[in-house]
Coordinates of C-alpha atoms and ligand atoms in Angstrom, one line a residue:
M1 CA -15.2 95.6 -65.9
S2 CA -17.1 95.2 -62.7
D3 CA -15.9 92.7 -60.1
T4 CA -19.0 90.7 -60.5
V5 CA -18.8 90.4 -64.3
H6 CA -15.1 89.4 -63.9
R7 CA -15.8 86.8 -61.4
T8 CA -18.7 85.4 -63.4
M9 CA -16.5 85.1 -66.5
G10 CA -13.9 83.2 -64.5
Q11 CA -16.5 80.8 -63.3
Q12 CA -17.9 80.3 -66.7
S13 CA -14.6 79.5 -68.4
G14 CA -13.4 77.6 -65.4
R15 CA -9.8 78.3 -66.4
R16 CA -7.0 80.3 -64.9
S17 CA -4.1 81.0 -67.3
W18 CA -0.5 81.8 -66.4
A19 CA 1.5 84.5 -68.1
E20 CA 5.1 85.6 -68.2
P21 CA 6.3 87.5 -65.1
W22 CA 7.5 90.4 -67.3
K23 CA 6.4 92.8 -70.0
I24 CA 8.2 93.8 -73.2
K25 CA 10.0 97.1 -73.5
M26 CA 12.1 96.7 -76.6
V27 CA 11.4 94.7 -79.8
E28 CA 13.6 93.4 -82.6
P29 CA 11.8 93.2 -86.0
L30 CA 11.8 89.9 -87.8
R31 CA 12.2 89.4 -91.6
M32 CA 9.7 87.1 -93.3
T33 CA 10.9 85.4 -96.5
S34 CA 9.2 83.9 -99.6
H35 CA 9.3 80.2 -100.3
D36 CA 11.7 80.8 -103.3
E37 CA 14.1 82.8 -101.0
R38 CA 14.1 79.9 -98.5
V39 CA 14.8 77.3 -101.2
A40 CA 17.8 79.4 -102.4
A41 CA 19.1 80.1 -98.8
L42 CA 18.9 76.4 -97.8
A43 CA 20.8 75.2 -100.9
E44 CA 23.5 77.9 -100.2
A45 CA 23.7 76.6 -96.6
G46 CA 24.2 73.0 -97.7
Y47 CA 20.9 71.9 -96.1
N48 CA 22.5 72.6 -92.7
T49 CA 20.5 75.0 -90.5
F50 CA 23.8 76.0 -88.8
L51 CA 25.0 77.5 -92.1
L52 CA 21.9 79.7 -92.7
R53 CA 22.2 83.4 -92.2
S54 CA 20.0 84.6 -89.3
D55 CA 18.6 87.3 -91.6
D56 CA 17.0 84.4 -93.6
V57 CA 15.3 82.9 -90.5
Y58 CA 11.8 83.9 -89.3
I59 CA 11.5 82.1 -86.0
D60 CA 14.8 80.9 -84.7
L61 CA 14.6 77.7 -82.6
L62 CA 18.1 76.5 -83.4
T63 CA 19.2 76.7 -79.8
D64 CA 18.5 78.2 -76.4
S65 CA 22.2 78.9 -76.1
G66 CA 23.1 82.6 -75.8
T67 CA 19.8 83.5 -77.4
N68 CA 18.1 84.7 -74.2
A69 CA 16.5 88.1 -73.8
M70 CA 18.2 89.9 -70.9
S71 CA 16.2 91.8 -68.3
D72 CA 16.5 95.6 -67.8
R73 CA 18.4 94.8 -64.6
Q74 CA 20.9 92.8 -66.6
W75 CA 21.3 95.6 -69.1
A76 CA 21.8 98.1 -66.3
G77 CA 24.5 95.8 -64.9
M78 CA 26.2 95.9 -68.3
M79 CA 26.7 99.6 -67.8
L80 CA 28.5 98.8 -64.5
G81 CA 31.3 96.8 -66.2
D82 CA 34.6 97.2 -64.5
E83 CA 36.9 96.4 -67.5
A84 CA 40.1 96.2 -65.5
Y85 CA 42.4 93.4 -66.7
A86 CA 42.8 92.1 -63.2
G87 CA 40.5 91.9 -60.2
S88 CA 37.3 93.3 -61.9
R89 CA 34.6 93.9 -59.3
N90 CA 32.2 92.1 -61.6
Y91 CA 34.2 89.0 -61.1
Y92 CA 33.7 89.1 -57.4
H93 CA 29.9 89.6 -57.9
L94 CA 29.9 86.5 -60.1
E95 CA 32.0 84.5 -57.6
T96 CA 29.6 85.4 -54.8
A97 CA 26.5 84.5 -57.0
I98 CA 28.0 81.1 -57.8
Q99 CA 29.0 80.5 -54.1
N100 CA 25.5 81.5 -52.9
Y101 CA 23.3 79.8 -55.5
Y102 CA 25.4 76.7 -56.3
G103 CA 27.5 76.4 -53.1
Y104 CA 31.0 75.7 -54.5
E105 CA 33.9 77.5 -52.9
F106 CA 36.4 77.9 -55.8
V107 CA 35.3 79.6 -59.0
V108 CA 37.0 79.9 -62.4
P109 CA 35.2 82.0 -65.1
T110 CA 35.3 80.9 -68.8
H111 CA 34.1 82.4 -72.0
Q112 CA 31.4 79.7 -72.4
G113 CA 30.7 76.1 -71.4
R114 CA 33.2 74.3 -73.7
G115 CA 36.0 76.5 -72.3
A116 CA 35.2 75.0 -68.9
E117 CA 34.9 71.5 -70.3
H118 CA 38.4 71.9 -71.9
L119 CA 40.0 73.0 -68.6
L120 CA 38.3 70.3 -66.5
S121 CA 39.1 67.5 -69.0
Q122 CA 42.8 68.6 -69.2
A123 CA 43.1 68.8 -65.4
A124 CA 41.1 65.7 -64.4
I125 CA 41.6 63.0 -67.1
R126 CA 44.7 60.9 -67.5
K127 CA 45.2 59.3 -70.9
G128 CA 43.4 55.9 -71.1
Q129 CA 40.9 56.6 -68.3
F130 CA 37.1 56.2 -68.7
V131 CA 34.6 59.0 -68.1
P132 CA 31.1 57.6 -67.5
G133 CA 28.2 59.9 -67.9
N134 CA 24.4 60.1 -68.4
M135 CA 24.4 60.3 -72.2
Y136 CA 27.0 62.1 -74.2
F137 CA 26.9 65.8 -75.1
T138 CA 28.8 66.8 -78.2
T139 CA 31.3 69.3 -76.9
T140 CA 31.6 67.6 -73.5
R141 CA 32.6 64.2 -75.0
L142 CA 34.9 65.7 -77.5
H143 CA 37.0 67.5 -74.8
Q144 CA 37.0 64.3 -72.8
E145 CA 38.3 62.4 -75.8
L146 CA 40.9 65.1 -76.7
A147 CA 42.3 64.7 -73.2
G148 CA 42.7 61.0 -73.8
G149 CA 39.6 59.7 -72.1
T150 CA 36.9 57.4 -73.3
F151 CA 33.3 58.4 -72.6
V152 CA 30.9 55.6 -71.5
D153 CA 27.2 56.1 -71.5
V154 CA 25.6 54.9 -68.2
I155 CA 22.2 56.6 -68.4
V156 CA 19.1 54.5 -67.7
D157 CA 17.8 52.6 -70.7
A158 CA 14.5 54.5 -70.7
A159 CA 16.4 57.6 -71.9
H160 CA 16.9 56.0 -75.3
D161 CA 13.2 55.4 -75.8
P162 CA 11.2 58.5 -76.9
A163 CA 7.9 56.9 -75.8
D164 CA 8.9 55.9 -72.3
L165 CA 7.1 58.2 -69.9
S166 CA 9.4 57.7 -66.8
P167 CA 9.6 61.0 -64.9
F168 CA 13.4 61.0 -64.5
K169 CA 14.9 59.7 -67.8
G170 CA 18.2 61.5 -67.1
D171 CA 19.1 59.3 -64.1
V172 CA 22.3 57.3 -64.1
D173 CA 21.9 53.5 -64.0
L174 CA 23.9 52.8 -60.9
E175 CA 24.3 49.1 -61.9
K176 CA 25.9 50.0 -65.3
L177 CA 28.3 52.3 -63.4
E178 CA 29.2 49.6 -60.8
R179 CA 29.9 47.1 -63.7
L180 CA 32.2 49.6 -65.4
I181 CA 34.1 50.3 -62.1
A182 CA 34.3 46.5 -61.4
A183 CA 35.7 45.9 -64.9
H184 CA 38.4 48.5 -64.9
G185 CA 39.0 49.4 -61.2
P186 CA 38.1 52.8 -59.7
G187 CA 41.6 54.2 -60.5
E188 CA 40.7 54.0 -64.2
I189 CA 37.6 56.2 -63.9
A190 CA 38.6 59.9 -64.2
Y191 CA 35.3 61.1 -62.8
V192 CA 31.6 60.7 -63.3
S193 CA 30.2 63.4 -65.7
L194 CA 26.6 64.1 -64.7
A195 CA 24.5 66.4 -66.8
A196 CA 21.3 68.0 -65.3
T197 CA 18.3 67.9 -67.8
V198 CA 20.1 65.7 -70.3
N199 CA 20.1 67.6 -73.5
M200 CA 20.5 64.8 -76.1
A201 CA 17.8 62.7 -74.3
G202 CA 15.3 65.5 -74.9
G203 CA 15.9 67.6 -71.8
Q204 CA 15.2 64.8 -69.3
P205 CA 15.8 65.5 -65.6
V206 CA 17.9 63.7 -63.0
S207 CA 16.1 63.0 -59.7
M208 CA 17.5 64.1 -56.3
A209 CA 17.3 60.5 -55.2
N210 CA 19.6 59.5 -58.1
V211 CA 22.2 62.1 -57.5
T212 CA 22.2 61.3 -53.8
A213 CA 22.8 57.6 -54.4
L214 CA 25.3 58.3 -57.2
H215 CA 27.3 60.5 -54.9
E216 CA 27.4 57.8 -52.2
L217 CA 28.5 55.3 -54.8
C218 CA 31.3 57.6 -56.1
R219 CA 32.5 58.4 -52.5
R220 CA 32.7 54.7 -51.8
H221 CA 35.0 54.2 -54.7
G222 CA 36.9 57.5 -54.3
I223 CA 35.7 58.8 -57.7
P224 CA 34.9 62.5 -58.1
L225 CA 31.4 63.5 -59.3
Y226 CA 31.3 66.6 -61.6
L227 CA 28.1 68.2 -62.7
D228 CA 27.2 69.9 -66.0
A229 CA 25.0 72.6 -64.4
T230 CA 24.1 74.2 -67.7
R231 CA 20.3 73.6 -67.2
L232 CA 20.2 72.7 -63.5
A233 CA 17.6 75.3 -62.6
E234 CA 15.3 73.6 -65.2
N235 CA 16.1 70.2 -63.7
A236 CA 15.1 71.6 -60.3
F237 CA 11.7 72.6 -61.7
F238 CA 11.1 68.9 -62.5
I239 CA 12.2 67.8 -59.1
Q240 CA 9.8 70.3 -57.5
E241 CA 7.0 69.0 -59.7
R242 CA 7.6 65.3 -59.7
E243 CA 9.7 64.1 -56.7
P244 CA 8.0 63.4 -53.4
G245 CA 9.0 65.9 -50.7
Y246 CA 10.0 68.8 -53.0
S247 CA 6.7 70.4 -54.0
G248 CA 7.0 73.2 -51.5
K249 CA 10.7 73.8 -52.0
P250 CA 11.9 76.8 -54.0
I251 CA 13.9 76.1 -57.1
A252 CA 16.9 77.9 -55.5
A253 CA 16.9 75.5 -52.5
I254 CA 16.6 72.5 -54.8
V255 CA 19.6 73.7 -56.9
R256 CA 21.7 74.1 -53.7
E257 CA 20.8 70.7 -52.4
F258 CA 21.5 69.0 -55.8
C259 CA 25.0 70.6 -55.9
S260 CA 25.7 69.5 -52.4
H261 CA 25.9 66.0 -53.7
T262 CA 28.6 66.8 -56.2
D263 CA 32.3 67.7 -56.0
G264 CA 32.2 70.4 -58.6
A265 CA 30.4 71.8 -61.6
W266 CA 30.7 73.6 -64.9
M267 CA 28.2 75.7 -66.7
S268 CA 27.4 77.2 -70.0
A269 CA 25.7 80.3 -68.6
K270 CA 24.3 80.9 -72.1
K271 CA 21.3 78.7 -71.1
D272 CA 19.8 78.8 -67.6
A273 CA 21.7 82.0 -66.6
L274 CA 19.9 84.2 -69.1
V275 CA 23.0 85.8 -70.8
N276 CA 24.3 85.8 -74.3
I277 CA 27.9 84.7 -73.5
G278 CA 29.7 83.2 -70.5
G279 CA 30.5 80.1 -68.5
W280 CA 32.2 78.9 -65.3
L281 CA 33.8 76.1 -63.5
A282 CA 33.7 75.7 -59.8
V283 CA 35.1 73.0 -57.4
R284 CA 35.5 72.3 -53.7
D285 CA 39.0 70.8 -53.9
G286 CA 41.7 73.5 -53.5
T287 CA 44.4 71.5 -55.3
L288 CA 42.3 71.0 -58.4
F289 CA 41.3 74.6 -58.2
E290 CA 45.0 75.7 -58.3
E291 CA 45.5 73.6 -61.5
L292 CA 42.4 75.0 -63.1
R293 CA 43.3 78.5 -62.2
N294 CA 46.6 78.0 -63.8
L295 CA 45.2 76.5 -67.0
V296 CA 42.7 79.2 -67.4
V297 CA 45.4 81.8 -68.0
V298 CA 46.8 79.7 -70.9
Y299 CA 43.5 79.1 -72.7
E300 CA 40.9 81.7 -71.7
G301 CA 42.4 84.7 -69.9
L302 CA 43.3 85.8 -66.5
H303 CA 41.5 84.0 -63.7
T304 CA 39.4 87.0 -62.9
Y305 CA 37.9 87.3 -66.3
G306 CA 38.4 84.0 -68.2
G307 CA 37.7 85.4 -71.7
L308 CA 34.8 87.6 -70.6
A309 CA 34.3 91.3 -70.4
G310 CA 33.5 92.7 -66.9
R311 CA 30.1 93.6 -68.1
D312 CA 29.4 90.0 -69.2
M313 CA 30.3 88.8 -65.7
E314 CA 27.9 91.3 -64.2
A315 CA 25.0 90.3 -66.5
M316 CA 25.7 86.6 -65.6
A317 CA 25.7 87.3 -61.8
I318 CA 22.3 89.0 -62.1
G319 CA 21.0 86.3 -64.6
I320 CA 21.9 83.5 -62.2
A321 CA 19.6 85.1 -59.5
E322 CA 16.8 85.6 -62.0
S323 CA 17.1 82.1 -63.3
M324 CA 16.2 80.7 -59.9
Q325 CA 12.9 82.5 -59.5
D326 CA 10.0 80.1 -59.4
D327 CA 7.7 82.2 -61.5
H328 CA 10.3 82.6 -64.2
M329 CA 10.9 78.9 -64.5
R330 CA 7.1 78.2 -64.5
S331 CA 6.6 80.4 -67.5
R332 CA 9.8 79.2 -69.2
I333 CA 8.7 75.6 -69.1
G334 CA 5.1 76.5 -69.5
Q335 CA 5.8 77.9 -73.0
V336 CA 7.6 74.7 -74.0
R337 CA 4.6 72.7 -72.8
Y338 CA 2.2 75.0 -74.6
L339 CA 3.9 74.2 -77.9
A340 CA 4.0 70.5 -77.0
E341 CA 0.3 70.4 -76.3
L342 CA -0.6 71.8 -79.7
L343 CA 1.6 69.3 -81.4
E344 CA 0.3 66.4 -79.3
D345 CA -3.3 67.3 -80.3
W346 CA -2.2 66.7 -83.9
G347 CA -0.5 63.4 -83.2
V348 CA 3.0 64.7 -84.1
P349 CA 5.6 62.3 -82.7
M350 CA 8.0 63.6 -80.2
V351 CA 10.1 62.7 -77.1
K352 CA 8.0 62.3 -74.0
P353 CA 7.7 63.5 -71.3
V354 CA 8.5 66.9 -72.8
G355 CA 11.7 68.3 -71.3
G356 CA 12.7 71.7 -70.1
H357 CA 14.2 73.6 -73.1
A358 CA 12.9 72.2 -76.3
I359 CA 10.5 69.9 -78.2
F360 CA 12.4 67.0 -79.7
L361 CA 10.6 65.7 -82.8
D362 CA 11.0 62.0 -83.4
A363 CA 12.4 62.0 -87.0
R364 CA 12.4 58.2 -87.3
A365 CA 8.6 58.2 -86.7
F366 CA 8.2 61.1 -89.1
Y367 CA 10.1 59.4 -91.9
P368 CA 10.0 55.6 -91.5
Q369 CA 10.9 55.4 -95.2
L370 CA 14.4 56.9 -94.5
R371 CA 17.4 54.9 -93.3
Q372 CA 19.4 56.6 -90.6
D373 CA 22.3 57.2 -93.0
Q374 CA 19.9 59.3 -95.1
F375 CA 19.7 61.6 -92.1
P376 CA 16.0 61.8 -91.2
A377 CA 16.5 64.5 -88.5
Q378 CA 18.6 66.7 -90.7
T379 CA 15.9 66.2 -93.4
L380 CA 13.2 67.3 -91.0
A381 CA 15.1 70.4 -90.0
A382 CA 15.5 71.3 -93.7
E383 CA 11.8 70.8 -94.4
L384 CA 10.7 72.9 -91.4
Y385 CA 12.9 75.7 -92.6
L386 CA 11.4 75.5 -96.2
D387 CA 7.9 75.5 -94.9
T388 CA 7.9 78.8 -92.9
G389 CA 11.4 79.8 -92.2
I390 CA 11.6 78.2 -88.8
R391 CA 15.1 77.1 -87.8
S392 CA 15.6 73.9 -85.8
M393 CA 18.6 71.6 -85.2
E394 CA 19.5 68.0 -85.9
R395 CA 20.2 65.8 -82.9
G396 CA 20.7 62.4 -84.4
V397 CA 23.3 60.6 -86.3
V398 CA 25.0 63.7 -87.6
S399 CA 25.4 65.1 -84.1
A400 CA 26.6 61.7 -82.8
G401 CA 29.7 61.8 -85.1
R402 CA 32.0 58.9 -85.7
D403 CA 33.5 56.3 -83.5
P404 CA 37.1 57.3 -82.9
T405 CA 38.2 53.7 -83.1
T406 CA 36.3 52.3 -86.1
G407 CA 35.7 55.5 -87.9
G408 CA 32.1 54.5 -88.7
H409 CA 29.1 56.6 -87.9
N410 CA 27.8 56.4 -84.3
Y411 CA 24.2 55.4 -84.7
P412 CA 22.2 56.7 -81.7
K413 CA 18.9 55.2 -80.9
L414 CA 17.4 58.7 -80.8
E415 CA 17.1 60.5 -84.2
L416 CA 15.6 63.8 -83.2
T417 CA 15.0 67.3 -84.5
R418 CA 15.1 69.9 -81.8
L419 CA 12.8 73.0 -81.6
T420 CA 14.6 74.9 -78.9
L421 CA 13.0 77.8 -77.1
P422 CA 15.1 80.8 -76.3
R423 CA 14.2 82.3 -72.9
R424 CA 11.9 85.4 -72.8
V425 CA 12.1 85.9 -76.6
Y426 CA 9.0 84.6 -78.4
T427 CA 5.3 84.9 -77.7
Q428 CA 2.5 82.4 -77.6
A429 CA 1.5 83.6 -81.1
H430 CA 4.9 82.6 -82.4
M431 CA 4.3 79.1 -80.9
D432 CA 1.0 78.9 -82.8
V433 CA 2.9 79.6 -86.1
V434 CA 5.5 77.0 -85.2
A435 CA 3.0 74.3 -84.4
E436 CA 1.1 74.9 -87.6
S437 CA 4.3 74.7 -89.6
V438 CA 5.3 71.4 -87.9
K439 CA 1.9 70.0 -88.7
A440 CA 2.1 71.0 -92.4
V441 CA 5.5 69.2 -92.6
Y442 CA 4.1 66.2 -90.8
D443 CA 1.2 66.1 -93.2
A444 CA 3.7 66.1 -96.1
R445 CA 5.9 63.4 -94.6
A446 CA 5.4 60.7 -97.2
S447 CA 7.2 62.8 -99.9
A448 CA 10.6 63.2 -98.0
R449 CA 13.6 61.6 -99.7
G450 CA 16.4 62.3 -97.3
L451 CA 19.9 63.8 -97.7
A452 CA 23.4 62.7 -98.6
M453 CA 26.4 64.2 -96.7
V454 CA 28.8 65.8 -99.2
Y455 CA 31.2 67.6 -96.8
E456 CA 32.2 66.4 -93.4
P457 CA 34.6 68.4 -91.1
R458 CA 36.8 66.6 -88.6
Y459 CA 35.4 67.8 -85.3
L460 CA 31.7 68.4 -84.3
R461 CA 30.6 67.8 -87.8
F462 CA 27.0 68.8 -87.3
F463 CA 28.0 72.5 -87.1
Q464 CA 29.6 72.7 -90.6
A465 CA 28.7 69.6 -92.6
R466 CA 27.0 70.1 -96.0
F467 CA 24.3 67.9 -97.6
E468 CA 22.5 67.5 -100.9
P469 CA 19.0 66.2 -101.4
I470 CA 18.7 62.5 -102.6
S471 CA 17.0 62.7 -105.9
Ligands
PLI1 O1 27.9 76.1 -76.0 P1 28.8 76.2 -74.8 O2 30.2 76.0 -75.1 O3 28.6 77.4 -74.0 O4 28.4 75.0 -73.8 C1 28.5 73.7 -74.2 C2 27.4 72.9 -73.5 C3 27.7 72.1 -72.5 N1 26.7 71.3 -71.9 C4 25.5 71.3 -72.4 C5 24.5 70.4 -71.7 C6 25.1 72.0 -73.4 O5 23.9 72.0 -73.9 C7 26.1 72.8 -74.1 C8 25.8 73.6 -75.3 N2 24.7 73.4 -75.9 C9 24.3 74.0 -77.0 C10 25.1 74.9 -77.8 C11 22.9 73.7 -77.5 O6 22.5 74.2 -78.5 O7 22.3 72.8 -76.8

């Protein structure tokens, strides 16, 4: 095509699209299923998408956790695994990557995020203490409770409203936190548990202004501030886009600045860091580090592998660097927005603004005829699977579990079904198929009857609970 023709086309269409900063070198075939096969598979799975076999799934949007496609650089790194029991060179690469990109001095590797949550909760919570945070996350809160702590939600009210368009719905409400400290005294607060891009709120970011003020407040009261950095690079993208003074700053610099306002962090590297397994915990306090480094050998493995193979740590070190690249993040969140725009055009109700890792469909708005104890979000996940074999996840009353004191259901304001996008895995055409399937389920919304829970495990029930359709 001549330069002139090319330029003219550009002018006529007036648009300039973005594309992924990579090309595909290996593919994994997908299996398509018939409607009858899906009906049988869903019944066998107790209407819980976690219990489906992945072979029965066409497009898997259950989670962005560990489902990333690694780069050729990461795969090359896997071949450089130093599988020594102690002192693997890959551990030192990982330690350097975390020190450079996040800025914490002392690093403990763990097999995944909840391994790190377990260690931190055991080391930093005394029985009876409170742990305030910006909305609960399932595994985080459970480990805090198992250590004898009580989680208290101090997120801004806007986070609980799917239609509120505030740009930083992950922020901590500093007044709520001050009130909690005044009521119990700072000695009864174990630490503040701050999550970047709050998962259960729809992937909503925390502003730099908020973490700066929060850190100051914590310092005044002598309370540590620990960060769940699982999706911090995505959070940094929103700061770059929305917060005054950050539009010219690279994601990597924003991440470093954000961490500088915290006393330590943990991460499920299965998200931002573009690997299939791995996690870490990192702090500035040498005494706390000593305790964590001792605990890790009890629960995870030696402090230079923490439950991981050397090759896993190498892939993580490389993935951390790749996750901070601006063009990577632009296309990652660009794909989430592409799907959101299609759904928005059809009036499908979802949490807004759209977050970093997923679309969160508003199941209450889908199914106003269902009570929350008829599990609207679980029902929507089941219907989506039946339509085209798309797997999503419930993030509503089932995920919220039971109140440890009363034993009753926790009833969260948000009753959501999450379509989570794995990184570098699906194409724009897959997104079209997903959007059309959601639209078909939305069009059929009046016929949904809901589900009854017929089996409930003790911990993290959403993973293994079983349901039956209400007839
Ligand atoms: O799944 P883990 O154990 O590697 O990480 C636990 C974990 C901690 N924090 C946050 C914000 C998470 O999102 C998280 C895990 N999330 C999952 C599995 C998800 O599907 O969102």
